[in-house]
Amino acid sequence: DVQLQASGGGSVQTGETLRLSCAASNFTRAGFTFGDYSIAWFRQVPEKGPEEVACTSSLDGQSTYADSVKGRFTISSVKDAMTVYLQLKDVVPEDTANYYCAAYLRAACIAVPYLTSSAQGQGTQVTVSS
């Protein structure tokens, strides 16, 4: 279907900024390209379920954010680079998690919690120290 590769994680201090990348490649579903996929970013810490933090929709162009990151995280898509970025600003220790991206074919972000992803990338670890 599609392959995703997340990168950009690292160890930062409280208040710093970090940018994560989700690069898409190897589109195998005939007739569909990067622009047909909505991308959501999730984060997960050990022994807890995944939390969707941001989504950008290919269906309606809308972006959504979890309340916990609203105003601090920004999701953006660069079609030519086939990459979706997640900028993390003013990070706090509670942002520490493994972040990964997932693709949904022509989906509205509001539907993402109810859908099975077309692909999911390996995560990138973000560690925020106080």
mmCIF file of N, CA and C in Angstrom:
data_model
loop_
_atom_site.group_PDB
_atom_site.id
_atom_site.type_symbol
_atom_site.label_atom_id
_atom_site.label_comp_id
_atom_site.label_asym_id
_atom_site.label_seq_id
_atom_site.Cartn_x
_atom_site.Cartn_y
_atom_site.Cartn_z
ATOM 1 N N ASP A 1 0.859 -1.191 0.000
ATOM 2 C CA ASP A 1 0.000 0.000 0.000
ATOM 3 C C ASP A 1 0.897 1.244 0.000
ATOM 4 N N VAL A 2 1.568 1.505 1.111
ATOM 5 C CA VAL A 2 2.503 2.622 1.243
ATOM 6 C C VAL A 2 3.431 2.300 2.399
ATOM 7 N N GLN A 3 4.640 2.834 2.337
ATOM 8 C CA GLN A 3 5.577 2.665 3.453
ATOM 9 C C GLN A 3 5.837 4.013 4.101
ATOM 10 N N LEU A 4 5.951 4.015 5.418
ATOM 11 C CA LEU A 4 6.197 5.239 6.172
ATOM 12 C C LEU A 4 7.445 5.074 7.014
ATOM 13 N N GLN A 5 8.211 6.136 7.110
ATOM 14 C CA GLN A 5 9.414 6.131 7.936
ATOM 15 C C GLN A 5 9.433 7.406 8.780
ATOM 16 N N ALA A 6 9.353 7.237 10.077
ATOM 17 C CA ALA A 6 9.403 8.372 10.988
ATOM 18 C C ALA A 6 10.838 8.609 11.444
ATOM 19 N N SER A 7 11.184 9.881 11.623
ATOM 20 C CA SER A 7 12.524 10.228 12.099
ATOM 21 C C SER A 7 12.476 11.578 12.781
ATOM 22 N N GLY A 8 13.589 11.950 13.390
ATOM 23 C CA GLY A 8 13.702 13.269 13.975
ATOM 24 C C GLY A 8 13.629 13.318 15.483
ATOM 25 N N GLY A 9 13.401 12.192 16.113
ATOM 26 C CA GLY A 9 13.327 12.169 17.565
ATOM 27 C C GLY A 9 14.675 12.428 18.206
ATOM 28 N N GLY A 10 14.657 12.601 19.509
ATOM 29 C CA GLY A 10 15.894 12.819 20.227
ATOM 30 C C GLY A 10 15.621 13.225 21.654
ATOM 31 N N SER A 11 16.675 13.631 22.340
ATOM 32 C CA SER A 11 16.569 14.082 23.721
ATOM 33 C C SER A 11 16.676 15.599 23.759
ATOM 34 N N VAL A 12 15.689 16.239 24.362
ATOM 35 C CA VAL A 12 15.651 17.693 24.438
ATOM 36 C C VAL A 12 15.292 18.124 25.853
ATOM 37 N N GLN A 13 15.451 19.420 26.085
ATOM 38 C CA GLN A 13 15.103 20.003 27.385
ATOM 39 C C GLN A 13 13.696 20.595 27.312
ATOM 40 N N THR A 14 13.095 20.745 28.448
ATOM 41 C CA THR A 14 11.787 21.410 28.533
ATOM 42 C C THR A 14 11.846 22.767 27.850
ATOM 43 N N GLY A 15 10.817 23.044 27.036
ATOM 44 C CA GLY A 15 10.734 24.331 26.369
ATOM 45 C C GLY A 15 11.360 24.380 24.989
ATOM 46 N N GLU A 16 12.083 23.359 24.627
ATOM 47 C CA GLU A 16 12.739 23.353 23.316
ATOM 48 C C GLU A 16 11.778 22.919 22.204
ATOM 49 N N THR A 17 12.284 22.990 20.985
ATOM 50 C CA THR A 17 11.501 22.652 19.793
ATOM 51 C C THR A 17 12.161 21.495 19.060
ATOM 52 N N LEU A 18 11.312 20.643 18.501
ATOM 53 C CA LEU A 18 11.780 19.466 17.780
ATOM 54 C C LEU A 18 10.875 19.282 16.580
ATOM 55 N N ARG A 19 11.414 18.800 15.476
ATOM 56 C CA ARG A 19 10.580 18.519 14.313
ATOM 57 C C ARG A 19 10.738 17.068 13.902
ATOM 58 N N LEU A 20 9.624 16.379 13.867
ATOM 59 C CA LEU A 20 9.600 14.986 13.431
ATOM 60 C C LEU A 20 9.172 14.918 11.968
ATOM 61 N N SER A 21 9.679 13.924 11.262
ATOM 62 C CA SER A 21 9.340 13.731 9.857
ATOM 63 C C SER A 21 8.718 12.358 9.645
ATOM 64 N N CYS A 22 7.756 12.311 8.766
ATOM 65 C CA CYS A 22 7.134 11.049 8.360
ATOM 66 C C CYS A 22 7.213 11.009 6.838
ATOM 67 N N ALA A 23 8.162 10.248 6.327
ATOM 68 C CA ALA A 23 8.381 10.175 4.891
ATOM 69 C C ALA A 23 7.642 8.970 4.302
ATOM 70 N N ALA A 24 6.891 9.220 3.246
ATOM 71 C CA ALA A 24 6.120 8.161 2.595
ATOM 72 C C ALA A 24 6.811 7.725 1.308
ATOM 73 N N SER A 25 6.698 6.446 1.002
ATOM 74 C CA SER A 25 7.315 5.923 -0.219
ATOM 75 C C SER A 25 6.638 4.626 -0.622
ATOM 76 N N ASN A 26 7.044 4.111 -1.769
ATOM 77 C CA ASN A 26 6.615 2.792 -2.221
ATOM 78 C C ASN A 26 5.098 2.645 -2.248
ATOM 79 N N PHE A 27 4.462 3.504 -3.036
ATOM 80 C CA PHE A 27 3.007 3.436 -3.168
ATOM 81 C C PHE A 27 2.672 2.298 -4.123
ATOM 82 N N THR A 28 1.979 1.312 -3.631
ATOM 83 C CA THR A 28 1.720 0.136 -4.441
ATOM 84 C C THR A 28 0.263 0.000 -4.863
ATOM 85 N N ARG A 29 -0.614 0.806 -4.257
ATOM 86 C CA ARG A 29 -2.023 0.714 -4.641
ATOM 87 C C ARG A 29 -2.226 1.534 -5.897
ATOM 88 N N ALA A 30 -2.633 0.890 -6.973
ATOM 89 C CA ALA A 30 -2.715 1.528 -8.280
ATOM 90 C C ALA A 30 -3.615 2.754 -8.257
ATOM 91 N N GLY A 31 -3.076 3.838 -8.786
ATOM 92 C CA GLY A 31 -3.882 5.042 -8.927
ATOM 93 C C GLY A 31 -3.853 5.966 -7.727
ATOM 94 N N PHE A 32 -3.195 5.571 -6.657
ATOM 95 C CA PHE A 32 -3.170 6.396 -5.452
ATOM 96 C C PHE A 32 -1.748 6.865 -5.178
ATOM 97 N N THR A 33 -1.650 8.125 -4.790
ATOM 98 C CA THR A 33 -0.353 8.716 -4.503
ATOM 99 C C THR A 33 -0.372 9.345 -3.118
ATOM 100 N N PHE A 34 0.707 10.033 -2.796
ATOM 101 C CA PHE A 34 0.849 10.639 -1.475
ATOM 102 C C PHE A 34 -0.350 11.511 -1.124
ATOM 103 N N GLY A 35 -0.826 12.264 -2.097
ATOM 104 C CA GLY A 35 -1.919 13.191 -1.841
ATOM 105 C C GLY A 35 -3.238 12.532 -1.481
ATOM 106 N N ASP A 36 -3.329 11.235 -1.637
ATOM 107 C CA ASP A 36 -4.566 10.520 -1.321
ATOM 108 C C ASP A 36 -4.603 10.006 0.112
ATOM 109 N N TYR A 37 -3.505 10.161 0.834
ATOM 110 C CA TYR A 37 -3.426 9.602 2.176
ATOM 111 C C TYR A 37 -3.469 10.680 3.243
ATOM 112 N N SER A 38 -4.323 10.488 4.206
ATOM 113 C CA SER A 38 -4.295 11.293 5.411
ATOM 114 C C SER A 38 -3.262 10.681 6.343
ATOM 115 N N ILE A 39 -2.548 11.535 7.054
ATOM 116 C CA ILE A 39 -1.497 11.067 7.955
ATOM 117 C C ILE A 39 -1.803 11.519 9.376
ATOM 118 N N ALA A 40 -1.732 10.583 10.292
ATOM 119 C CA ALA A 40 -1.904 10.901 11.709
ATOM 120 C C ALA A 40 -0.628 10.552 12.459
ATOM 121 N N TRP A 41 -0.304 11.391 13.427
ATOM 122 C CA TRP A 41 0.808 11.122 14.330
ATOM 123 C C TRP A 41 0.239 10.614 15.660
ATOM 124 N N PHE A 42 0.864 9.576 16.168
ATOM 125 C CA PHE A 42 0.495 9.006 17.453
ATOM 126 C C PHE A 42 1.725 9.013 18.359
ATOM 127 N N ARG A 43 1.491 8.898 19.645
ATOM 128 C CA ARG A 43 2.590 8.686 20.576
ATOM 129 C C ARG A 43 2.168 7.639 21.598
ATOM 130 N N GLN A 44 3.161 6.928 22.078
ATOM 131 C CA GLN A 44 2.868 5.872 23.031
ATOM 132 C C GLN A 44 3.989 5.759 24.038
ATOM 133 N N VAL A 45 3.611 5.572 25.285
ATOM 134 C CA VAL A 45 4.566 5.294 26.356
ATOM 135 C C VAL A 45 4.312 3.878 26.838
ATOM 136 N N PRO A 46 5.319 3.278 27.445
ATOM 137 C CA PRO A 46 5.167 1.890 27.897
ATOM 138 C C PRO A 46 3.958 1.701 28.795
ATOM 139 N N GLU A 47 3.246 0.640 28.581
ATOM 140 C CA GLU A 47 2.107 0.220 29.396
ATOM 141 C C GLU A 47 0.902 1.150 29.264
ATOM 142 N N LYS A 48 0.898 1.985 28.240
ATOM 143 C CA LYS A 48 -0.281 2.808 27.958
ATOM 144 C C LYS A 48 -0.626 2.667 26.487
ATOM 145 N N GLY A 49 -1.879 2.898 26.165
ATOM 146 C CA GLY A 49 -2.316 2.819 24.780
ATOM 147 C C GLY A 49 -1.839 4.011 23.984
ATOM 148 N N PRO A 50 -1.876 3.915 22.664
ATOM 149 C CA PRO A 50 -1.455 5.025 21.816
ATOM 150 C C PRO A 50 -2.391 6.220 21.943
ATOM 151 N N GLU A 51 -1.812 7.389 21.814
ATOM 152 C CA GLU A 51 -2.578 8.633 21.820
ATOM 153 C C GLU A 51 -2.382 9.313 20.463
ATOM 154 N N GLU A 52 -3.462 9.583 19.769
ATOM 155 C CA GLU A 52 -3.362 10.341 18.533
ATOM 156 C C GLU A 52 -3.129 11.791 18.892
ATOM 157 N N VAL A 53 -2.068 12.388 18.378
ATOM 158 C CA VAL A 53 -1.761 13.770 18.741
ATOM 159 C C VAL A 53 -2.080 14.758 17.632
ATOM 160 N N ALA A 54 -2.024 14.324 16.374
ATOM 161 C CA ALA A 54 -2.306 15.243 15.279
ATOM 162 C C ALA A 54 -2.648 14.463 14.021
ATOM 163 N N CYS A 55 -3.391 15.118 13.153
ATOM 164 C CA CYS A 55 -3.803 14.475 11.902
ATOM 165 C C CYS A 55 -3.940 15.543 10.826
ATOM 166 N N THR A 56 -3.568 15.203 9.618
ATOM 167 C CA THR A 56 -3.828 16.067 8.478
ATOM 168 C C THR A 56 -4.568 15.239 7.439
ATOM 169 N N SER A 57 -5.676 15.755 6.953
ATOM 170 C CA SER A 57 -6.563 14.974 6.098
ATOM 171 C C SER A 57 -6.361 15.285 4.630
ATOM 172 N N SER A 58 -6.273 14.253 3.829
ATOM 173 C CA SER A 58 -6.224 14.412 2.375
ATOM 174 C C SER A 58 -7.625 14.625 1.812
ATOM 175 N N LEU A 59 -8.641 14.315 2.623
ATOM 176 C CA LEU A 59 -10.020 14.375 2.140
ATOM 177 C C LEU A 59 -10.540 15.811 2.131
ATOM 178 N N ASP A 60 -10.269 16.544 3.230
ATOM 179 C CA ASP A 60 -10.830 17.886 3.321
ATOM 180 C C ASP A 60 -9.797 18.943 3.687
ATOM 181 N N GLY A 61 -8.532 18.527 3.778
ATOM 182 C CA GLY A 61 -7.472 19.494 4.065
ATOM 183 C C GLY A 61 -7.421 19.966 5.498
ATOM 184 N N GLN A 62 -8.242 19.394 6.375
ATOM 185 C CA GLN A 62 -8.277 19.842 7.755
ATOM 186 C C GLN A 62 -7.195 19.161 8.594
ATOM 187 N N SER A 63 -6.777 19.851 9.639
ATOM 188 C CA SER A 63 -5.841 19.283 10.612
ATOM 189 C C SER A 63 -6.497 19.303 11.978
ATOM 190 N N THR A 64 -6.230 18.291 12.752
ATOM 191 C CA THR A 64 -6.776 18.215 14.106
ATOM 192 C C THR A 64 -5.654 17.902 15.083
ATOM 193 N N TYR A 65 -5.890 18.283 16.339
ATOM 194 C CA TYR A 65 -4.889 18.089 17.377
ATOM 195 C C TYR A 65 -5.545 17.600 18.659
ATOM 196 N N ALA A 66 -4.815 16.799 19.403
ATOM 197 C CA ALA A 66 -5.266 16.425 20.734
ATOM 198 C C ALA A 66 -5.198 17.658 21.632
ATOM 199 N N ASP A 67 -6.090 17.726 22.604
ATOM 200 C CA ASP A 67 -6.095 18.870 23.524
ATOM 201 C C ASP A 67 -4.747 19.018 24.231
ATOM 202 N N SER A 68 -4.080 17.914 24.472
ATOM 203 C CA SER A 68 -2.825 17.944 25.220
ATOM 204 C C SER A 68 -1.690 18.623 24.463
ATOM 205 N N VAL A 69 -1.845 18.776 23.150
ATOM 206 C CA VAL A 69 -0.761 19.365 22.353
ATOM 207 C C VAL A 69 -1.204 20.605 21.579
ATOM 208 N N LYS A 70 -2.488 20.917 21.642
ATOM 209 C CA LYS A 70 -3.020 22.036 20.866
ATOM 210 C C LYS A 70 -2.298 23.325 21.247
ATOM 211 N N GLY A 71 -1.877 24.058 20.221
ATOM 212 C CA GLY A 71 -1.165 25.304 20.465
ATOM 213 C C GLY A 71 0.341 25.131 20.576
ATOM 214 N N ARG A 72 0.798 23.888 20.715
ATOM 215 C CA ARG A 72 2.237 23.632 20.827
ATOM 216 C C ARG A 72 2.769 22.797 19.664
ATOM 217 N N PHE A 73 1.958 21.891 19.144
ATOM 218 C CA PHE A 73 2.371 21.037 18.046
ATOM 219 C C PHE A 73 1.719 21.526 16.758
ATOM 220 N N THR A 74 2.453 21.408 15.641
ATOM 221 C CA THR A 74 1.926 21.782 14.340
ATOM 222 C C THR A 74 2.232 20.680 13.333
ATOM 223 N N ILE A 75 1.196 20.235 12.644
ATOM 224 C CA ILE A 75 1.366 19.226 11.595
ATOM 225 C C ILE A 75 1.321 19.916 10.246
ATOM 226 N N SER A 76 2.215 19.515 9.352
ATOM 227 C CA SER A 76 2.241 20.105 8.022
ATOM 228 C C SER A 76 2.656 19.046 7.014
ATOM 229 N N SER A 77 2.256 19.266 5.781
ATOM 230 C CA SER A 77 2.507 18.290 4.722
ATOM 231 C C SER A 77 3.194 18.968 3.551
ATOM 232 N N VAL A 78 4.271 18.385 3.065
ATOM 233 C CA VAL A 78 4.965 18.886 1.881
ATOM 234 C C VAL A 78 4.826 17.822 0.801
ATOM 235 N N LYS A 79 3.947 18.098 -0.149
ATOM 236 C CA LYS A 79 3.601 17.088 -1.152
ATOM 237 C C LYS A 79 4.802 16.674 -1.993
ATOM 238 N N ASP A 80 5.596 17.662 -2.419
ATOM 239 C CA ASP A 80 6.740 17.337 -3.289
ATOM 240 C C ASP A 80 7.733 16.409 -2.591
ATOM 241 N N ALA A 81 7.854 16.574 -1.285
ATOM 242 C CA ALA A 81 8.777 15.740 -0.515
ATOM 243 C C ALA A 81 8.111 14.463 -0.016
ATOM 244 N N MET A 82 6.804 14.362 -0.235
ATOM 245 C CA MET A 82 6.022 13.217 0.259
ATOM 246 C C MET A 82 6.305 12.988 1.739
ATOM 247 N N THR A 83 6.281 14.082 2.474
ATOM 248 C CA THR A 83 6.632 14.024 3.894
ATOM 249 C C THR A 83 5.637 14.852 4.704
ATOM 250 N N VAL A 84 5.254 14.326 5.843
ATOM 251 C CA VAL A 84 4.438 15.060 6.804
ATOM 252 C C VAL A 84 5.303 15.325 8.028
ATOM 253 N N TYR A 85 5.295 16.576 8.466
ATOM 254 C CA TYR A 85 6.118 16.975 9.603
ATOM 255 C C TYR A 85 5.238 17.208 10.827
ATOM 256 N N LEU A 86 5.808 16.989 11.967
ATOM 257 C CA LEU A 86 5.174 17.347 13.228
ATOM 258 C C LEU A 86 6.182 18.170 14.019
ATOM 259 N N GLN A 87 5.883 19.459 14.159
ATOM 260 C CA GLN A 87 6.747 20.325 14.953
ATOM 261 C C GLN A 87 6.254 20.333 16.392
ATOM 262 N N LEU A 88 7.147 20.075 17.304
ATOM 263 C CA LEU A 88 6.846 20.066 18.730
ATOM 264 C C LEU A 88 7.514 21.284 19.353
ATOM 265 N N LYS A 89 6.709 22.225 19.824
ATOM 266 C CA LYS A 89 7.231 23.422 20.478
ATOM 267 C C LYS A 89 6.917 23.386 21.962
ATOM 268 N N ASP A 90 7.749 24.106 22.734
ATOM 269 C CA ASP A 90 7.497 24.197 24.167
ATOM 270 C C ASP A 90 7.243 22.818 24.782
ATOM 271 N N VAL A 91 8.113 21.900 24.472
ATOM 272 C CA VAL A 91 7.900 20.538 24.960
ATOM 273 C C VAL A 91 8.027 20.461 26.466
ATOM 274 N N VAL A 92 7.326 19.501 27.029
ATOM 275 C CA VAL A 92 7.344 19.247 28.466
ATOM 276 C C VAL A 92 7.640 17.755 28.674
ATOM 277 N N PRO A 93 8.052 17.375 29.887
ATOM 278 C CA PRO A 93 8.382 15.960 30.122
ATOM 279 C C PRO A 93 7.258 15.001 29.753
ATOM 280 N N GLU A 94 6.014 15.468 29.860
ATOM 281 C CA GLU A 94 4.875 14.619 29.521
ATOM 282 C C GLU A 94 4.793 14.309 28.028
ATOM 283 N N ASP A 95 5.578 15.008 27.218
ATOM 284 C CA ASP A 95 5.623 14.714 25.777
ATOM 285 C C ASP A 95 6.568 13.550 25.475
ATOM 286 N N THR A 96 7.279 13.089 26.468
ATOM 287 C CA THR A 96 8.178 11.955 26.274
ATOM 288 C C THR A 96 7.396 10.727 25.840
ATOM 289 N N ALA A 97 7.747 10.169 24.698
ATOM 290 C CA ALA A 97 7.029 9.019 24.157
ATOM 291 C C ALA A 97 7.707 8.558 22.873
ATOM 292 N N ASN A 98 7.264 7.413 22.392
ATOM 293 C CA ASN A 98 7.635 6.958 21.058
ATOM 294 C C ASN A 98 6.582 7.487 20.085
ATOM 295 N N TYR A 99 7.007 8.253 19.119
ATOM 296 C CA TYR A 99 6.089 8.878 18.167
ATOM 297 C C TYR A 99 6.149 8.108 16.847
ATOM 298 N N TYR A 100 4.980 7.822 16.292
ATOM 299 C CA TYR A 100 4.932 7.152 15.004
ATOM 300 C C TYR A 100 3.790 7.714 14.169
ATOM 301 N N CYS A 101 3.886 7.510 12.861
ATOM 302 C CA CYS A 101 2.863 8.030 11.958
ATOM 303 C C CYS A 101 2.132 6.868 11.287
ATOM 304 N N ALA A 102 0.916 7.148 10.866
ATOM 305 C CA ALA A 102 0.089 6.147 10.201
ATOM 306 C C ALA A 102 -0.671 6.808 9.058
ATOM 307 N N ALA A 103 -0.928 6.037 8.015
ATOM 308 C CA ALA A 103 -1.588 6.555 6.821
ATOM 309 C C ALA A 103 -2.973 5.965 6.668
ATOM 310 N N TYR A 104 -3.908 6.799 6.232
ATOM 311 C CA TYR A 104 -5.298 6.393 6.023
ATOM 312 C C TYR A 104 -5.732 6.911 4.659
ATOM 313 N N LEU A 105 -6.231 6.017 3.832
ATOM 314 C CA LEU A 105 -6.587 6.380 2.468
ATOM 315 C C LEU A 105 -7.854 7.225 2.445
ATOM 316 N N ARG A 106 -7.707 8.473 1.967
ATOM 317 C CA ARG A 106 -8.843 9.380 1.774
ATOM 318 C C ARG A 106 -9.776 9.422 2.979
ATOM 319 N N ALA A 107 -9.210 9.707 4.114
ATOM 320 C CA ALA A 107 -9.990 9.719 5.348
ATOM 321 C C ALA A 107 -10.074 11.109 5.943
ATOM 322 N N ALA A 108 -11.201 11.408 6.531
ATOM 323 C CA ALA A 108 -11.308 12.603 7.363
ATOM 324 C C ALA A 108 -10.684 12.297 8.714
ATOM 325 N N CYS A 109 -10.027 13.285 9.301
ATOM 326 C CA CYS A 109 -9.346 13.047 10.572
ATOM 327 C C CYS A 109 -10.306 12.583 11.654
ATOM 328 N N ILE A 110 -11.536 13.055 11.599
ATOM 329 C CA ILE A 110 -12.502 12.675 12.624
ATOM 330 C C ILE A 110 -12.787 11.178 12.596
ATOM 331 N N ALA A 111 -12.536 10.557 11.451
ATOM 332 C CA ALA A 111 -12.814 9.124 11.313
ATOM 333 C C ALA A 111 -11.636 8.250 11.718
ATOM 334 N N VAL A 112 -10.457 8.836 11.846
ATOM 335 C CA VAL A 112 -9.245 8.039 12.082
ATOM 336 C C VAL A 112 -9.358 7.067 13.257
ATOM 337 N N PRO A 113 -9.937 7.480 14.393
ATOM 338 C CA PRO A 113 -10.024 6.525 15.518
ATOM 339 C C PRO A 113 -10.799 5.254 15.203
ATOM 340 N N TYR A 114 -11.598 5.263 14.138
ATOM 341 C CA TYR A 114 -12.456 4.130 13.825
ATOM 342 C C TYR A 114 -11.956 3.317 12.641
ATOM 343 N N LEU A 115 -10.811 3.725 12.085
ATOM 344 C CA LEU A 115 -10.297 3.099 10.886
ATOM 345 C C LEU A 115 -9.062 2.262 11.163
ATOM 346 N N THR A 116 -8.803 1.323 10.280
ATOM 347 C CA THR A 116 -7.538 0.588 10.271
ATOM 348 C C THR A 116 -6.610 1.290 9.299
ATOM 349 N N SER A 117 -5.404 1.551 9.719
ATOM 350 C CA SER A 117 -4.479 2.289 8.863
ATOM 351 C C SER A 117 -4.020 1.445 7.682
ATOM 352 N N SER A 118 -3.680 2.152 6.601
ATOM 353 C CA SER A 118 -3.100 1.483 5.441
ATOM 354 C C SER A 118 -1.644 1.119 5.711
ATOM 355 N N ALA A 119 -1.005 1.890 6.554
ATOM 356 C CA ALA A 119 0.395 1.632 6.890
ATOM 357 C C ALA A 119 0.738 2.368 8.168
ATOM 358 N N GLN A 120 1.732 1.880 8.824
ATOM 359 C CA GLN A 120 2.204 2.508 10.059
ATOM 360 C C GLN A 120 3.722 2.438 10.067
ATOM 361 N N GLY A 121 4.349 3.566 10.366
ATOM 362 C CA GLY A 121 5.794 3.571 10.373
ATOM 363 C C GLY A 121 6.371 3.163 11.708
ATOM 364 N N GLN A 122 7.635 2.823 11.706
ATOM 365 C CA GLN A 122 8.333 2.585 12.967
ATOM 366 C C GLN A 122 8.463 3.911 13.702
ATOM 367 N N GLY A 123 8.495 3.874 14.976
ATOM 368 C CA GLY A 123 8.486 5.086 15.761
ATOM 369 C C GLY A 123 9.840 5.742 15.903
ATOM 370 N N THR A 124 9.799 6.955 16.414
ATOM 371 C CA THR A 124 10.998 7.691 16.758
ATOM 372 C C THR A 124 10.810 8.217 18.180
ATOM 373 N N GLN A 125 11.804 8.010 19.011
ATOM 374 C CA GLN A 125 11.681 8.322 20.435
ATOM 375 C C GLN A 125 11.971 9.790 20.708
ATOM 376 N N VAL A 126 11.080 10.390 21.479
ATOM 377 C CA VAL A 126 11.290 11.754 21.964
ATOM 378 C C VAL A 126 11.374 11.688 23.486
ATOM 379 N N THR A 127 12.444 12.236 24.022
ATOM 380 C CA THR A 127 12.645 12.260 25.468
ATOM 381 C C THR A 127 12.860 13.695 25.898
ATOM 382 N N VAL A 128 12.008 14.175 26.804
ATOM 383 C CA VAL A 128 12.083 15.552 27.275
ATOM 384 C C VAL A 128 12.479 15.534 28.751
ATOM 385 N N SER A 129 13.548 16.205 29.051
ATOM 386 C CA SER A 129 14.009 16.276 30.440
ATOM 387 C C SER A 129 13.750 17.672 30.996
ATOM 388 N N SER A 130 13.528 17.706 32.295
ATOM 389 C CA SER A 130 13.199 18.989 32.936
ATOM 390 C C SER A 130 14.447 19.728 33.370
#
